[in-house]
Amino acid sequence: MIKFARPFIIITGLLLVWQVLVYITDAPPYILPAPLAVFQALFLRFETLINHAGITLLEIVLGFLIGSLLGCCSALFLATIKSARDWLTPILVITQSLPVFALAPILVLWLGYGLPSKVAMAVLIIYFPVTAAFYDGLRRTPKDWQALAQVMGAKPLAFLIHVRIPLALPALSSGLRVAMATAPIGAIVGEWVGSSEGLGYLMLHANGRMQIDLMFAALLILSVMAVTLYLTTDYLLNKLLQYLSLDDHKTR
């Protein structure tokens, strides 16, 4: 019972601290609105907020799926082709040393103000954690298993599919969790740089008009959406790993 009540207790405590802070500092609403004002803006502009949230959610999900797919393919490519590893690994390191946020204006210039530039920004942020985590899992296959596979005459493709990839799934799941946690950053930054819809656009628009309560309401929806996506991803990955573990035991 306490486990399910804990999130509500934490949220209530944070709201109380927020309200007390507003009361003690006597901050004006255009600097720090009270929780009641934020919830009032959330109620009055709910339809607008939900419409913009739907655009941001689509950007996050598409960026996560495309970035994860590209990351998995790159990790498999690096793990199976040694010559490519020597050439591509330095390139990956160099590209990640560049500030990803600095590329947002270029992506908007190339892809426009629509959905593609925001998805591309999310993909750039997601790609490296997934690639690095999955590749690290693939190259940590025990040498004893590799030697046993060679003795038994297993083909490299069969060894990859039945041994290396299953053993690397926990590492991949960690990378996917990190990717889902950072995916909203890419989408929001892309909307800040240039867009006409989405929660990031709405926050900038509200800030320019001094509608700070609306900006906080958009931030609140973004936080709930990001936490929900992360918890859903974490739950599905745990269930998948448990299923694969049970299935592995059944086959033995």
XYZ file of C-alpha atoms in Angstrom:
252
model
C 0.000 0.000 0.000
C 2.837 2.371 0.900
C 4.530 1.627 -2.425
C 1.535 2.939 -4.392
C 0.942 5.879 -2.047
C 4.565 7.044 -2.098
C 4.330 8.968 -5.425
C 1.246 10.855 -4.242
C 2.936 11.695 -0.940
C 6.016 12.989 -2.769
C 3.953 15.081 -5.190
C 1.862 16.521 -2.362
C 4.999 17.362 -0.409
C 6.546 19.139 -3.396
C 3.372 21.151 -3.962
C 3.335 22.191 -0.298
C 6.984 23.258 -0.463
C 6.198 25.211 -3.635
C 3.242 26.965 -1.994
C 5.234 27.766 1.151
C 8.077 29.158 -0.971
C 5.672 31.444 -2.819
C 4.164 32.589 0.490
C 7.511 33.228 2.204
C 9.222 35.003 -0.691
C 6.056 36.826 -1.751
C 7.213 36.350 -5.316
C 5.066 38.045 -7.973
C 3.100 35.733 -10.287
C 5.232 36.649 -13.302
C 8.287 35.193 -11.528
C 6.892 32.261 -9.549
C 3.157 31.568 -9.802
C 1.411 29.664 -7.043
C 0.414 26.041 -7.667
C -3.262 27.034 -7.697
C -2.641 29.521 -10.520
C -0.799 26.877 -12.528
C -3.602 24.346 -12.111
C -6.116 27.034 -13.041
C -4.193 27.724 -16.264
C -4.011 23.980 -16.859
C -7.791 23.721 -16.549
C -8.613 26.798 -18.648
C -6.161 25.988 -21.468
C -6.354 22.214 -21.231
C -7.361 21.636 -24.858
C -4.538 23.815 -26.164
C -2.015 22.131 -23.891
C -3.123 18.645 -24.908
C -2.924 19.503 -28.622
C 0.629 20.767 -28.270
C 1.515 17.838 -25.996
C 0.375 15.413 -28.694
C 2.862 16.936 -31.155
C 5.709 16.714 -28.636
C 4.762 13.138 -27.756
C 4.855 12.148 -31.430
C 8.313 13.729 -31.810
C 9.613 11.887 -28.735
C 8.229 8.484 -29.747
C 9.423 8.730 -33.357
C 12.832 9.961 -32.251
C 13.122 7.133 -29.740
C 12.137 4.434 -32.225
C 14.343 5.694 -35.068
C 17.302 6.483 -32.821
C 17.095 3.108 -31.079
C 16.875 1.249 -34.391
C 19.855 3.104 -35.839
C 21.800 2.601 -32.616
C 21.167 -1.154 -32.584
C 22.152 -1.504 -36.248
C 25.337 0.497 -35.686
C 26.274 -1.577 -32.641
C 25.780 -4.816 -34.567
C 27.823 -3.419 -37.448
C 30.671 -2.432 -35.126
C 30.588 -5.744 -33.257
C 30.667 -7.969 -36.328
C 32.979 -6.102 -38.713
C 36.371 -5.407 -37.150
C 37.635 -3.187 -39.955
C 34.592 -0.923 -39.600
C 35.160 -0.694 -35.847
C 38.597 0.902 -36.293
C 37.261 3.523 -38.700
C 33.821 4.312 -37.259
C 34.522 4.369 -33.519
C 36.652 7.562 -33.697
C 33.973 9.194 -35.843
C 31.299 8.390 -33.249
C 33.459 9.822 -30.476
C 34.153 13.013 -32.447
C 30.492 13.559 -33.294
C 29.490 13.142 -29.664
C 32.125 15.620 -28.514
C 30.258 18.316 -30.455
C 27.434 20.094 -28.566
C 24.328 18.419 -29.917
C 22.214 21.481 -29.104
C 24.378 23.575 -31.414
C 23.201 21.425 -34.317
C 19.540 22.299 -33.747
C 19.595 25.521 -35.853
C 21.298 23.623 -38.684
C 18.675 20.880 -38.566
C 15.903 23.465 -38.675
C 17.626 25.120 -41.652
C 17.950 21.807 -43.486
C 14.691 20.108 -42.518
C 12.409 23.052 -41.863
C 10.197 24.041 -38.952
C 8.046 20.930 -39.093
C 8.217 17.507 -37.501
C 11.381 16.131 -39.219
C 13.836 18.564 -37.593
C 12.494 17.823 -34.080
C 12.606 14.073 -34.650
C 16.148 14.369 -36.021
C 17.213 16.267 -32.905
C 15.791 13.548 -30.671
C 17.496 10.887 -32.806
C 20.886 12.583 -32.406
C 20.565 12.577 -28.623
C 19.294 8.992 -28.453
C 21.618 7.398 -30.991
C 24.915 7.360 -29.093
C 23.681 5.966 -25.712
C 21.943 3.073 -27.463
C 24.911 2.367 -29.731
C 27.446 2.524 -26.895
C 25.408 0.385 -24.487
C 24.507 -2.322 -27.010
C 28.013 -2.460 -28.470
C 29.509 -2.746 -24.994
C 27.173 -5.661 -24.255
C 28.002 -7.389 -27.541
C 31.754 -7.232 -27.050
C 31.569 -8.571 -23.499
C 30.562 -12.073 -24.593
C 32.579 -14.557 -22.445
C 35.562 -15.950 -24.303
C 34.755 -19.450 -23.077
C 31.435 -19.294 -24.936
C 33.190 -18.148 -28.087
C 35.704 -20.982 -27.855
C 32.915 -23.510 -27.251
C 30.991 -22.214 -30.274
C 34.074 -22.588 -32.471
C 34.667 -26.153 -31.245
C 31.036 -27.047 -31.965
C 31.271 -25.520 -35.423
C 28.664 -22.805 -34.854
C 28.455 -20.249 -37.637
C 29.148 -16.584 -36.731
C 25.584 -15.512 -37.582
C 24.039 -18.265 -35.451
C 26.395 -17.433 -32.568
C 25.437 -13.756 -32.865
C 21.704 -14.411 -32.855
C 21.525 -17.125 -30.211
C 24.337 -16.133 -27.850
C 25.796 -12.644 -28.253
C 22.565 -10.683 -28.696
C 20.676 -12.376 -25.798
C 23.650 -11.784 -23.500
C 23.802 -8.132 -24.565
C 20.102 -7.417 -23.954
C 20.573 -6.187 -20.338
C 23.151 -3.670 -21.558
C 20.840 -2.645 -24.411
C 17.943 -2.167 -21.993
C 20.090 0.206 -19.917
C 20.858 2.205 -23.045
C 17.181 2.327 -23.989
C 16.274 3.629 -20.533
C 18.821 6.412 -20.876
C 17.545 7.116 -24.380
C 13.943 7.467 -23.244
C 14.997 9.749 -20.394
C 16.839 12.075 -22.794
C 14.461 11.903 -25.771
C 12.216 14.750 -24.517
C 15.280 17.016 -24.348
C 15.891 16.695 -28.068
C 12.273 17.344 -28.978
C 11.931 20.400 -26.715
C 15.245 21.939 -27.803
C 14.198 21.509 -31.425
C 10.907 23.273 -30.689
C 12.708 26.101 -28.919
C 14.973 26.736 -31.895
C 12.193 26.847 -34.453
C 8.654 25.496 -34.557
C 5.021 26.518 -34.675
C 3.613 23.826 -32.367
C 4.566 21.618 -29.447
C 5.064 22.205 -25.730
C 8.452 23.845 -26.275
C 6.899 26.343 -28.672
C 4.030 26.955 -26.258
C 6.451 27.620 -23.384
C 8.390 30.170 -25.432
C 5.156 31.783 -26.613
C 3.809 31.982 -23.047
C 7.106 33.348 -21.718
C 7.118 36.123 -24.319
C 3.613 37.119 -23.269
C 4.465 36.887 -19.543
C 1.966 34.036 -19.119
C 4.179 32.275 -16.622
C 1.320 30.192 -15.204
C 0.711 28.735 -18.679
C 4.427 28.083 -19.098
C 4.504 26.185 -15.805
C 1.393 24.247 -16.850
C 3.128 23.185 -20.074
C 6.213 22.212 -18.072
C 4.031 20.183 -15.716
C 2.464 18.246 -18.600
C 5.898 17.669 -20.133
C 7.188 16.309 -16.806
C 4.252 13.936 -16.396
C 4.591 12.764 -19.991
C 8.361 12.192 -19.690
C 8.047 10.267 -16.421
C 5.205 8.162 -17.818
C 7.194 7.281 -20.937
C 10.241 6.342 -18.873
C 8.269 4.191 -16.426
C 6.441 2.481 -19.304
C 9.721 1.746 -21.076
C 11.292 0.466 -17.869
C 8.294 -1.789 -17.177
C 8.229 -3.255 -20.693
C 11.985 -3.867 -20.695
C 11.839 -5.615 -17.325
C 8.984 -7.806 -18.511
C 10.842 -8.624 -21.721
C 14.028 -9.579 -19.881
C 12.057 -11.710 -17.421
C 10.246 -13.457 -20.283
C 13.488 -14.167 -22.113
C 15.056 -15.430 -18.902
C 12.143 -17.789 -18.232
C 12.130 -18.920 -21.854
C 15.840 -19.644 -21.618
C 15.299 -21.786 -18.521
C 12.535 -23.736 -20.237
C 14.771 -24.627 -23.175
C 17.503 -26.011 -20.924
